[in-house]
Structure formats: C-alpha cells, structure tokens
CSV table of N, CA and C in Angstrom, one decimal:
chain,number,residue,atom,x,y,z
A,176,UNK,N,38.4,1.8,80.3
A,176,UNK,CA,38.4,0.6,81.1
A,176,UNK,C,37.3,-0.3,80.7
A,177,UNK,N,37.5,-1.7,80.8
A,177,UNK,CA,36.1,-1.9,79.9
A,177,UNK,C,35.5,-3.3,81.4
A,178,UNK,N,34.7,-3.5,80.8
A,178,UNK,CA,33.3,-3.7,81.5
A,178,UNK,C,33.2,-5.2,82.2
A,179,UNK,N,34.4,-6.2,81.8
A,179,UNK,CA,34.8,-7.3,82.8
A,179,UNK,C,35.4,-7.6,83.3
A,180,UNK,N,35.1,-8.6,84.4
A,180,UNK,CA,35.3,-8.5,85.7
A,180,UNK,C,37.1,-8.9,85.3
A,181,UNK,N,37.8,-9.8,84.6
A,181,UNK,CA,38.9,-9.7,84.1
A,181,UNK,C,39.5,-9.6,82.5
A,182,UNK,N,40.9,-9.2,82.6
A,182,UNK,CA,41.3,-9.2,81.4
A,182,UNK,C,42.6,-9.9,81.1
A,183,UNK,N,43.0,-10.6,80.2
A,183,UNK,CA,43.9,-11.4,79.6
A,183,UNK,C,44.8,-10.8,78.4
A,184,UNK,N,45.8,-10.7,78.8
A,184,UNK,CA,46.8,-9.8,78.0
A,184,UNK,C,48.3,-10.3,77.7
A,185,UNK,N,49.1,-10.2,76.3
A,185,UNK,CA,50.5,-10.4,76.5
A,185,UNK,C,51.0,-9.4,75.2
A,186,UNK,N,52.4,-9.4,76.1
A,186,UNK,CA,52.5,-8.1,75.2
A,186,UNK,C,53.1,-8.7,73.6
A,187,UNK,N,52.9,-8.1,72.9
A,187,UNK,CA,53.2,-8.4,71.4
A,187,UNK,C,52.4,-9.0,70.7
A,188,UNK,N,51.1,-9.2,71.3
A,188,UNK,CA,49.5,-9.5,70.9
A,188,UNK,C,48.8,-8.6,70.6
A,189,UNK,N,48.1,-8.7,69.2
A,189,UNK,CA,47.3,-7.5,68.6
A,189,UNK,C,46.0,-8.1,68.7
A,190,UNK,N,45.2,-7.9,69.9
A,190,UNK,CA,43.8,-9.0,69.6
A,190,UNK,C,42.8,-8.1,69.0
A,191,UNK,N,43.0,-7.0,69.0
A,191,UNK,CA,42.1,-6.5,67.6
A,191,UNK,C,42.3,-7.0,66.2
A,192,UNK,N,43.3,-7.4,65.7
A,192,UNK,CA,43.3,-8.0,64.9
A,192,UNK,C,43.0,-9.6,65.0
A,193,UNK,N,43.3,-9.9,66.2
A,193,UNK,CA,42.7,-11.9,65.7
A,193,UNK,C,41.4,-11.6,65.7
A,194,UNK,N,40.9,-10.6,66.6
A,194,UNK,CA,39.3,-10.6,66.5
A,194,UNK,C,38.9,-10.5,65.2
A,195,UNK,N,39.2,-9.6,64.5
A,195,UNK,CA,38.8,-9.1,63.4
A,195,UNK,C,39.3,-10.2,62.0
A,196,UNK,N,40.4,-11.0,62.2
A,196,UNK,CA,40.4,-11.6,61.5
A,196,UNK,C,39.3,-13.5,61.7
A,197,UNK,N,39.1,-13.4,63.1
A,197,UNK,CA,37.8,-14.4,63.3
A,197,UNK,C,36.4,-13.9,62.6
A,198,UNK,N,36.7,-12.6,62.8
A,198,UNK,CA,35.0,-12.0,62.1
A,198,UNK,C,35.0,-12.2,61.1
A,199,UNK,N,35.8,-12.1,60.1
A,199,UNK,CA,36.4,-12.4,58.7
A,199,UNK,C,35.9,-13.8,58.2
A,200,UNK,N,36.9,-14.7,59.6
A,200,UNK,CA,36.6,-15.9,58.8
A,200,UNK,C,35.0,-16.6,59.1
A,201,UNK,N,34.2,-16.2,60.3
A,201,UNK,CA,33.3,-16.3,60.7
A,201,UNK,C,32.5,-16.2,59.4
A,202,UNK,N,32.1,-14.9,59.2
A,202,UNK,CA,31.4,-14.1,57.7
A,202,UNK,C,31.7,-15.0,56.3
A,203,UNK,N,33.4,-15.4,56.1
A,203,UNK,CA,33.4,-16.6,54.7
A,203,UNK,C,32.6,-17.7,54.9
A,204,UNK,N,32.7,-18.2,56.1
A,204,UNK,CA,32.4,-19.4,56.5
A,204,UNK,C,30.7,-19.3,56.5
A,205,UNK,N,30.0,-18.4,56.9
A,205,UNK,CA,28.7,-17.8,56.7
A,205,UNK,C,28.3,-18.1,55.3
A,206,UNK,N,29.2,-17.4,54.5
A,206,UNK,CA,28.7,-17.3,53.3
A,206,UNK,C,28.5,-18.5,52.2
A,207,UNK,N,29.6,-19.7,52.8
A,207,UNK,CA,30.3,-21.1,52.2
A,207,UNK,C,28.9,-21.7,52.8
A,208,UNK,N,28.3,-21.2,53.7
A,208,UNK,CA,27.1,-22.3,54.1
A,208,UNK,C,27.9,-23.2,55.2
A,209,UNK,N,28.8,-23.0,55.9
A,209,UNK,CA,29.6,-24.0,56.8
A,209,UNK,C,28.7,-24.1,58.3
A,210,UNK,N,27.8,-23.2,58.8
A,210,UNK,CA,27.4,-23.3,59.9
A,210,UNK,C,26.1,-23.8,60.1
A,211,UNK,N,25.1,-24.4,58.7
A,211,UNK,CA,23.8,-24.8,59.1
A,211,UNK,C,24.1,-26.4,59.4
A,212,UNK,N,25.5,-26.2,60.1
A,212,UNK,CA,25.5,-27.9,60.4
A,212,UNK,C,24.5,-28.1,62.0
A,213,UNK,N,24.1,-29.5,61.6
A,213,UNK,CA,23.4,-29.0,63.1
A,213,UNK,C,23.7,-29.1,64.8
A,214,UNK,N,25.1,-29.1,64.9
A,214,UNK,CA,26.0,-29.0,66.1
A,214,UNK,C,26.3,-27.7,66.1
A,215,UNK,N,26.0,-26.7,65.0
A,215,UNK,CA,26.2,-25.2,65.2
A,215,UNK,C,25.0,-24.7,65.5
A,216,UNK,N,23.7,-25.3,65.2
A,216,UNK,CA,22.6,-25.0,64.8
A,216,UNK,C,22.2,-25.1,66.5
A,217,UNK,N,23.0,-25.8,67.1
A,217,UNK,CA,22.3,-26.3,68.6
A,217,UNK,C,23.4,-25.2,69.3
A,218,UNK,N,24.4,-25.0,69.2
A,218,UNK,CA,25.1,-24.0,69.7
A,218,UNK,C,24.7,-22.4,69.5
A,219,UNK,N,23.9,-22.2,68.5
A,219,UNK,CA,24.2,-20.7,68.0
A,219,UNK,C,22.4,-20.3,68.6
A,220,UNK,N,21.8,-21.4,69.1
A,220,UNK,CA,20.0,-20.8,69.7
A,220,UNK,C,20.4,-19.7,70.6
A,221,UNK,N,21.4,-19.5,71.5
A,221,UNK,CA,21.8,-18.3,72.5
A,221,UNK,C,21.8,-17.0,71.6
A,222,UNK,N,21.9,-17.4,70.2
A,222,UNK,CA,22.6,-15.9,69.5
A,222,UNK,C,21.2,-15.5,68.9
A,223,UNK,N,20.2,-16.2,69.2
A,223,UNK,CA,19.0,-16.1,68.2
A,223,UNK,C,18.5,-14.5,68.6
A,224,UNK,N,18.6,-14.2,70.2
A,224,UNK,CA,18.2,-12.4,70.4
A,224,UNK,C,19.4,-11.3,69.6
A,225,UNK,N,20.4,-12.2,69.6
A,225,UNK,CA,21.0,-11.0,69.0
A,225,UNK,C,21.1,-10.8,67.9
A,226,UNK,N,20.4,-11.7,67.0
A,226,UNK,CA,20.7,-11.4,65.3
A,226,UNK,C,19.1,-11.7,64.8
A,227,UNK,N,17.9,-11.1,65.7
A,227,UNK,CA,16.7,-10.7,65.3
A,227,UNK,C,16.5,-9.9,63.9
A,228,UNK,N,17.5,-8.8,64.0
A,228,UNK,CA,17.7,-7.9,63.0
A,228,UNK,C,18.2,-7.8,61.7
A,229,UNK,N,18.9,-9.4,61.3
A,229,UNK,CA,19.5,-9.5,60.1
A,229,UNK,C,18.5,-9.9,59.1
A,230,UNK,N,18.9,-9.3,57.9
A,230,UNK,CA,18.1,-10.0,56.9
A,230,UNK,C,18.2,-11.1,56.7
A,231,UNK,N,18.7,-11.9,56.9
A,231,UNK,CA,18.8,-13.3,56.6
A,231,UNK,C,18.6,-14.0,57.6
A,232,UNK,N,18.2,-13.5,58.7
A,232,UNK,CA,18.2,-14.4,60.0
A,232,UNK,C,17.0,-15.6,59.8
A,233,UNK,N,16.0,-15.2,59.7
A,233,UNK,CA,14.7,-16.5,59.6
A,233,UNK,C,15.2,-17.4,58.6
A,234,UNK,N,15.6,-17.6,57.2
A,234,UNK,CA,16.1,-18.0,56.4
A,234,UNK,C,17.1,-19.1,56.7
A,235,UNK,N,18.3,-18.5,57.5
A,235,UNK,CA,19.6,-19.2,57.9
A,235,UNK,C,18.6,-20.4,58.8
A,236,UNK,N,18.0,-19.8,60.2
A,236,UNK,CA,17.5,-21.2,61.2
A,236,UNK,C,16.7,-21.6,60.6
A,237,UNK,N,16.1,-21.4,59.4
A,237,UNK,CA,15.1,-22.3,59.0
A,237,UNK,C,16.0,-23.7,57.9
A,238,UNK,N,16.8,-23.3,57.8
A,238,UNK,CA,17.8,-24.4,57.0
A,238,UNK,C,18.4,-25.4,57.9
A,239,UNK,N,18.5,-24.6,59.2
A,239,UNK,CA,19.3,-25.1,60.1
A,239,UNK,C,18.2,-26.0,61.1
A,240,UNK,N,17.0,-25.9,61.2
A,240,UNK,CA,16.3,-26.6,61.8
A,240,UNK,C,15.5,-28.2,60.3
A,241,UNK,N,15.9,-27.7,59.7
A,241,UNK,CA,15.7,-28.5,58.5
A,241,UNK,C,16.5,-29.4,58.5
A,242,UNK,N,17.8,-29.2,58.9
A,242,UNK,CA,19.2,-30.1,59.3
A,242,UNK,C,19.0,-30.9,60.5
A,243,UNK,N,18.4,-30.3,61.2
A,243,UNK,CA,18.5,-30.7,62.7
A,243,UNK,C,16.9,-31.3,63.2
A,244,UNK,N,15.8,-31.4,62.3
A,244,UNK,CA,14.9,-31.1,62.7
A,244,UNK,C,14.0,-33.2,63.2
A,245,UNK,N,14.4,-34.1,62.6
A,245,UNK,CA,14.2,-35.0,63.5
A,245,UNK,C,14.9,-35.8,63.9
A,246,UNK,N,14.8,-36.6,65.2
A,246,UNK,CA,15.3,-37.2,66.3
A,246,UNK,C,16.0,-38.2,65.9
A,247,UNK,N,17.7,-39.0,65.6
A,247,UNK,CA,18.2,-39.5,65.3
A,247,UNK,C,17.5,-41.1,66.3
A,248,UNK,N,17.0,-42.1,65.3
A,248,UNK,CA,16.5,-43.0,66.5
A,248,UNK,C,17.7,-44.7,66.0
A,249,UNK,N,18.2,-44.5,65.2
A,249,UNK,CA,19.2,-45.3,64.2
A,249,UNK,C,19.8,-45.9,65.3
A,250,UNK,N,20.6,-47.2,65.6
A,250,UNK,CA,21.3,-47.4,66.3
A,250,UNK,C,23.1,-47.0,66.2
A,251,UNK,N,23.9,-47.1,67.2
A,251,UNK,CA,24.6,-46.7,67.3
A,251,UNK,C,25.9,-47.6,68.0
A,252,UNK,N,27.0,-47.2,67.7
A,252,UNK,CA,28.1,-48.3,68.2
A,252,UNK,C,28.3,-47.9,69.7
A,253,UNK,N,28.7,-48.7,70.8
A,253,UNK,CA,28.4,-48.8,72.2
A,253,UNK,C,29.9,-48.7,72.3
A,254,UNK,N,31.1,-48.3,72.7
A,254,UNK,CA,32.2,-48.6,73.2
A,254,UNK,C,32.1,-48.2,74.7
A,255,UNK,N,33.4,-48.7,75.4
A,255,UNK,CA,33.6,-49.1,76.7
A,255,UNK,C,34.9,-48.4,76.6
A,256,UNK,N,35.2,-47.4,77.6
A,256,UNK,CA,37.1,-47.1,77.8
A,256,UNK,C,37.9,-48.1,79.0
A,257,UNK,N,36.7,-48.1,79.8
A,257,UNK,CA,37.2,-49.0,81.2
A,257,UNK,C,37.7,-50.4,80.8
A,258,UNK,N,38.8,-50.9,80.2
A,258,UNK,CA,39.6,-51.7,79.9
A,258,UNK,C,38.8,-53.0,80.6
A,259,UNK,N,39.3,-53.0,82.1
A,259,UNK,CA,38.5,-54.0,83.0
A,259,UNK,C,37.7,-55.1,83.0
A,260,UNK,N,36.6,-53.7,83.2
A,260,UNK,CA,35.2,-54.4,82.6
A,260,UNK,C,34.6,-54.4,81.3
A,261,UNK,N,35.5,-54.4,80.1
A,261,UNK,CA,34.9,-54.0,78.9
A,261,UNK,C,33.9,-54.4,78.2
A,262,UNK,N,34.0,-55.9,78.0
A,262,UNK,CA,33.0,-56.6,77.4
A,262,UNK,C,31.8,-56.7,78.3
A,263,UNK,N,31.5,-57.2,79.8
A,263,UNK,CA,30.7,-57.1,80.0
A,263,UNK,C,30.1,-56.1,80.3
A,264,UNK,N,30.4,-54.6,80.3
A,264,UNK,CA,29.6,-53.2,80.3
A,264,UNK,C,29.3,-53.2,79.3
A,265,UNK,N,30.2,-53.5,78.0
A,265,UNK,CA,29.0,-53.5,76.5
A,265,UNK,C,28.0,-53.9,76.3
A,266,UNK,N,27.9,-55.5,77.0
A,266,UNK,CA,27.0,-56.2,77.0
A,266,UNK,C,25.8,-55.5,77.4
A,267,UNK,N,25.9,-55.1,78.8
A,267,UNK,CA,25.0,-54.6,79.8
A,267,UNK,C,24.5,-53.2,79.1
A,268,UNK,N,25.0,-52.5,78.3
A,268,UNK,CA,25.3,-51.3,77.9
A,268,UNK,C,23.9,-51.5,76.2
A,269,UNK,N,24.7,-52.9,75.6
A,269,UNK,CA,24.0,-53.0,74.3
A,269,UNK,C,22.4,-53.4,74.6
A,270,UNK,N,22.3,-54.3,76.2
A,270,UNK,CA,20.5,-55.1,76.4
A,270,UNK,C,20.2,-53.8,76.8
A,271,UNK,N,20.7,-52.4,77.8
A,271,UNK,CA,20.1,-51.7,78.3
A,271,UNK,C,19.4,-50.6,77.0
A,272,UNK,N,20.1,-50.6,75.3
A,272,UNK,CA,20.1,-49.3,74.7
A,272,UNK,C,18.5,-50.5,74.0
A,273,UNK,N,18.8,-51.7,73.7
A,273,UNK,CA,17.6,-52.7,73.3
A,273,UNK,C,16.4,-52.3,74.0
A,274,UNK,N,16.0,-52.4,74.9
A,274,UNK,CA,15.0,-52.1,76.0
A,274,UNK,C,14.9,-50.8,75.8
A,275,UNK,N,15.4,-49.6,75.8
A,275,UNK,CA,15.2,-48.5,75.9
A,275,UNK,C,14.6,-47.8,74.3
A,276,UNK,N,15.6,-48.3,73.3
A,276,UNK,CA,14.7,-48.2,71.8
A,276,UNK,C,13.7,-48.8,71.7
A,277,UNK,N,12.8,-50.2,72.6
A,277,UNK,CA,11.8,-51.0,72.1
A,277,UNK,C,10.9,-49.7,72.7
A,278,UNK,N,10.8,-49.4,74.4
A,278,UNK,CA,10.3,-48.4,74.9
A,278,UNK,C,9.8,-47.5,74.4
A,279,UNK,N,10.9,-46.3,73.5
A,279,UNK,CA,10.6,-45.1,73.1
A,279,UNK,C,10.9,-45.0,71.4
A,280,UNK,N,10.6,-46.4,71.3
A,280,UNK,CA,10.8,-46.1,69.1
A,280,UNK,C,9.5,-45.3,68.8
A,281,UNK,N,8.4,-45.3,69.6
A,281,UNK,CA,7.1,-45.1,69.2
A,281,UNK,C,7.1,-43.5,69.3
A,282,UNK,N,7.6,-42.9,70.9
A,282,UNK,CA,7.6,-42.1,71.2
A,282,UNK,C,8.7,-41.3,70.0
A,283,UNK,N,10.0,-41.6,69.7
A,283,UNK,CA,10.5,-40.8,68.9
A,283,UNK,C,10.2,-40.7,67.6
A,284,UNK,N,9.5,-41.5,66.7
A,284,UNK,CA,8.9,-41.4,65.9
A,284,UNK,C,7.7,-40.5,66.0
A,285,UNK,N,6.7,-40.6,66.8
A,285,UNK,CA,5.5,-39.0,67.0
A,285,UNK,C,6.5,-37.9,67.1
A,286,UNK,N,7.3,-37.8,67.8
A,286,UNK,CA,7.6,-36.7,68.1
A,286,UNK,C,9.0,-36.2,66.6
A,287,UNK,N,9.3,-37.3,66.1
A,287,UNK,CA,9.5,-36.6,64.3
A,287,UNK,C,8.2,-36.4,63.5
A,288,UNK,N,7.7,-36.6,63.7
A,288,UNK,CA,6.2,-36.8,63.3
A,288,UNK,C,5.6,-35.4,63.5
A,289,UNK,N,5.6,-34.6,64.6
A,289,UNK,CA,5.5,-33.3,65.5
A,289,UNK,C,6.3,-32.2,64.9
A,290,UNK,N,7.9,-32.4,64.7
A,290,UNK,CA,8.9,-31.9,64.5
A,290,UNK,C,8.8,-31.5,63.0
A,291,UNK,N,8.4,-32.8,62.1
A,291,UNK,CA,8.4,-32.6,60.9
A,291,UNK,C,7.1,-31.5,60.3
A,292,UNK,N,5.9,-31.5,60.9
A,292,UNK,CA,4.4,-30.7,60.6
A,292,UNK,C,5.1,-29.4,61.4
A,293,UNK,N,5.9,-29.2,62.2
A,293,UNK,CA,5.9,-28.0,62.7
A,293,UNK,C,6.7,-26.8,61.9
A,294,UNK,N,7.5,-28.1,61.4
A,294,UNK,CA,8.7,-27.2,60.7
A,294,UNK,C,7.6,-26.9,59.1
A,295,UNK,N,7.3,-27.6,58.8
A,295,UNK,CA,6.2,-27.6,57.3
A,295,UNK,C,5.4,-26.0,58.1
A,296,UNK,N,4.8,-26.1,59.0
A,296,UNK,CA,4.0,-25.1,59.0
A,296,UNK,C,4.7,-23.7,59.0
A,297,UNK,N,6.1,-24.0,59.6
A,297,UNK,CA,6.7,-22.4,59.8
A,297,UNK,C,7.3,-22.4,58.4
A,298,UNK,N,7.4,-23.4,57.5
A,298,UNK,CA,8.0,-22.4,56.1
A,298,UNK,C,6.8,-21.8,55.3
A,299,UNK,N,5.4,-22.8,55.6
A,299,UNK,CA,4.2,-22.4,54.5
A,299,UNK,C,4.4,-21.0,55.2
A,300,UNK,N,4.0,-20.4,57.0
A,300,UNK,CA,3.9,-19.4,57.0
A,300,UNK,C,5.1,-18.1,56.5
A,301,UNK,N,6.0,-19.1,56.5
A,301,UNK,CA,7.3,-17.5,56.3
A,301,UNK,C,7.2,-17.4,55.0
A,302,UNK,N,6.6,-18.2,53.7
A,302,UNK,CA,6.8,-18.3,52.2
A,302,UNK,C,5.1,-17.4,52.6
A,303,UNK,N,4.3,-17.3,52.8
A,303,UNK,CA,2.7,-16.9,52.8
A,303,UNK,C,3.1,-15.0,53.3
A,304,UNK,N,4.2,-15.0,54.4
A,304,UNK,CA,4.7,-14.1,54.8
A,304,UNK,C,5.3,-12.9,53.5
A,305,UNK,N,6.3,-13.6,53.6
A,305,UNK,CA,7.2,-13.1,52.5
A,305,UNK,C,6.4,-12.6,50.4
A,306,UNK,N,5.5,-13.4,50.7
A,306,UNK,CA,4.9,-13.0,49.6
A,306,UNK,C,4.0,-12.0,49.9
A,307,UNK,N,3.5,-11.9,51.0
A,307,UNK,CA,2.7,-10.6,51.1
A,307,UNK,C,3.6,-9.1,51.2
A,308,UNK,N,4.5,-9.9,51.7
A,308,UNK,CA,5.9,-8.0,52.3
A,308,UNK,C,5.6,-7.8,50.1
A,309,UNK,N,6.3,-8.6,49.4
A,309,UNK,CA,7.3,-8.5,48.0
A,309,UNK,C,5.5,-7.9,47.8
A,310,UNK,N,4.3,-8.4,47.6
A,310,UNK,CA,3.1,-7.7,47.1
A,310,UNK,C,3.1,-6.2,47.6
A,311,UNK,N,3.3,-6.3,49.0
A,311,UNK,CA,3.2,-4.6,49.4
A,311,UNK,C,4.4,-3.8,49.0
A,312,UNK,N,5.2,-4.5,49.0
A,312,UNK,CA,6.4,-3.4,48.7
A,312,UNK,C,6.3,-3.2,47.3
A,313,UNK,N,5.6,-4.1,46.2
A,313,UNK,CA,5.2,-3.7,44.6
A,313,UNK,C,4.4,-3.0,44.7
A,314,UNK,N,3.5,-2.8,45.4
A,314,UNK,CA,2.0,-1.6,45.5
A,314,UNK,C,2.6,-0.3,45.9
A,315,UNK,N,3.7,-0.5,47.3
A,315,UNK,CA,4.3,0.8,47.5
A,315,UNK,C,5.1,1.5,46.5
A,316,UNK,N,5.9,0.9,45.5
A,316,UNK,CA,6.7,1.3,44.8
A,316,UNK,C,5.7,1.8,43.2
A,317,UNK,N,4.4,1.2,43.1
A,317,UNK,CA,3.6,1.6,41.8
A,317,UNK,C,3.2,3.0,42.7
A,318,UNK,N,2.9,3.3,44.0
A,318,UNK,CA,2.3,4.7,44.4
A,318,UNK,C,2.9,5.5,44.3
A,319,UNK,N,4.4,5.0,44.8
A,319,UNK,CA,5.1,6.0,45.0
A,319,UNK,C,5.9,6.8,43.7
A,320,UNK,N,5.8,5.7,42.4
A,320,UNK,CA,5.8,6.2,41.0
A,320,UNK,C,4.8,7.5,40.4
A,321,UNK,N,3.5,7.1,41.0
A,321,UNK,CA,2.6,7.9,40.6
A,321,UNK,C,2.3,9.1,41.4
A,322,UNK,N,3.1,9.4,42.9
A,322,UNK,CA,3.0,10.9,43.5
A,322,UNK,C,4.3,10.8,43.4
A,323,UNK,N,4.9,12.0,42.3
A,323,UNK,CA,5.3,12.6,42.4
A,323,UNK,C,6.1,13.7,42.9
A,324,UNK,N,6.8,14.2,43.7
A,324,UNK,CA,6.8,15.2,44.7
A,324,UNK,C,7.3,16.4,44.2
A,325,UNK,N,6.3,17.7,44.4
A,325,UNK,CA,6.9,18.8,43.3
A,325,UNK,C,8.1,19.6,43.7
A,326,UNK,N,8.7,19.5,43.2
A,326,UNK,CA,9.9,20.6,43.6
A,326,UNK,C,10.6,21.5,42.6
C-alpha cells in the first residue's frame, strides 16, 4: 500500500514506465545542459537537500547561479488585457514602472554588485577547495603505492 493520502489510476496505464521513461529524459536533458536555465535554477532550490550527494551537484548550481545571478533592471514591455481601460492603465502602468526604476535603479544595481562578489567568492572557494581534495587524493595515492600490503 503506499504512503499517500491518494492515488490516481486507469487501467491500461503503465506508470512505471512513463516514470521511468521521464527519468530518462530528465538525465538526457541533464546531460545536453538543458536545465541551468534560470527558470529551472529557481524551481529546482527545493531539490538542493536531496541531491547533496551527487558529484556534480556544487558544479551544476554554480552554473546555474552564474545564469541567474543578477537582477534583471532593463526595461520591459507593459501590456494591458482589460480591453476597456487599456491605454490608460498602460499609461498609469508605464509613469508607475518610471518612478519605481528611478527609486530602486541604485538599489538594484548594489545588490548585482553583492550578487556578483558573492558568486566570485563561492567559485575562488570551491576551485581553492577542489584543488586541495585532487592534492590529497595524489598524496594518498603516492602512500598507498608505497605500503604495500603483504599477502
């Protein structure tokens, strides 16, 4: 019996295989580089406890925060759906986004500014890191050349 609270079923459905063929395409798509886009990169922070353990894990989000890592401050096109009122909600819509970039251009700019030294510091450390593991693991492997074990 398994473990939630419901289940969704029809017959002539093999969901072991769509699953398994999603894991499939998941893993190509991994490999193509398709997910350090940064709309996955903002979606997949939930999965960050569960894939602690992969070798590639620091690696992948660090590409992926490289993608994502400052604050889009660029302007942008304003549309209206409300037929109605359309032009003048753009209007009201375009002086309110004016006002609001004069406001915070300063603030979003420090804080790419923040975003950018923070991300610099976590690669100097994971490249400072990584070079110390590959030094120890060449010291362990010259020891472990030289003892021997008798048998």
């Amino acid at each position: 019996m398994s473990d939630s609270i419901f289940t969704i079923g029809a017959e002539g459905i093999n969901t072991a295989k769509i699953v398994d063929d999603i894991r499939k395409k998941v893993a190509a798509n991994m490999e193509l580089g398709v997910y350090t886009d940064v709309r996955v990169a903002r979606a997949e922070r939930t999965n960050l406890a569960n894939l602690k353990n992969e070798d590639n894990f620091l690696a992948f989000y660090l590409e992926c925060l490289r993608d994502a890592v400052f604050v889009d401050i660029n302007d942008f096109e304003i549309h209206e759906q409300r037929s109605k009122f359309n032009k003048p909600l753009v209007l009201l819509k375009k002086t309110i986004w004016k006002l609001l970039k004069f406001y915070t251009y300063r603030m979003w700019t420090q804080q790419n500014q923040v975003n950018g030294l923070l991300l610099s510091a976590l690669e100097s450390s994971e490249s400072k890191n990584q070079e110390k593991v590959d030094e120890l693991e060449k010291r362990i492997a010259e020891l472990e050349s030289k003892i021997k074990p008798n048998k």
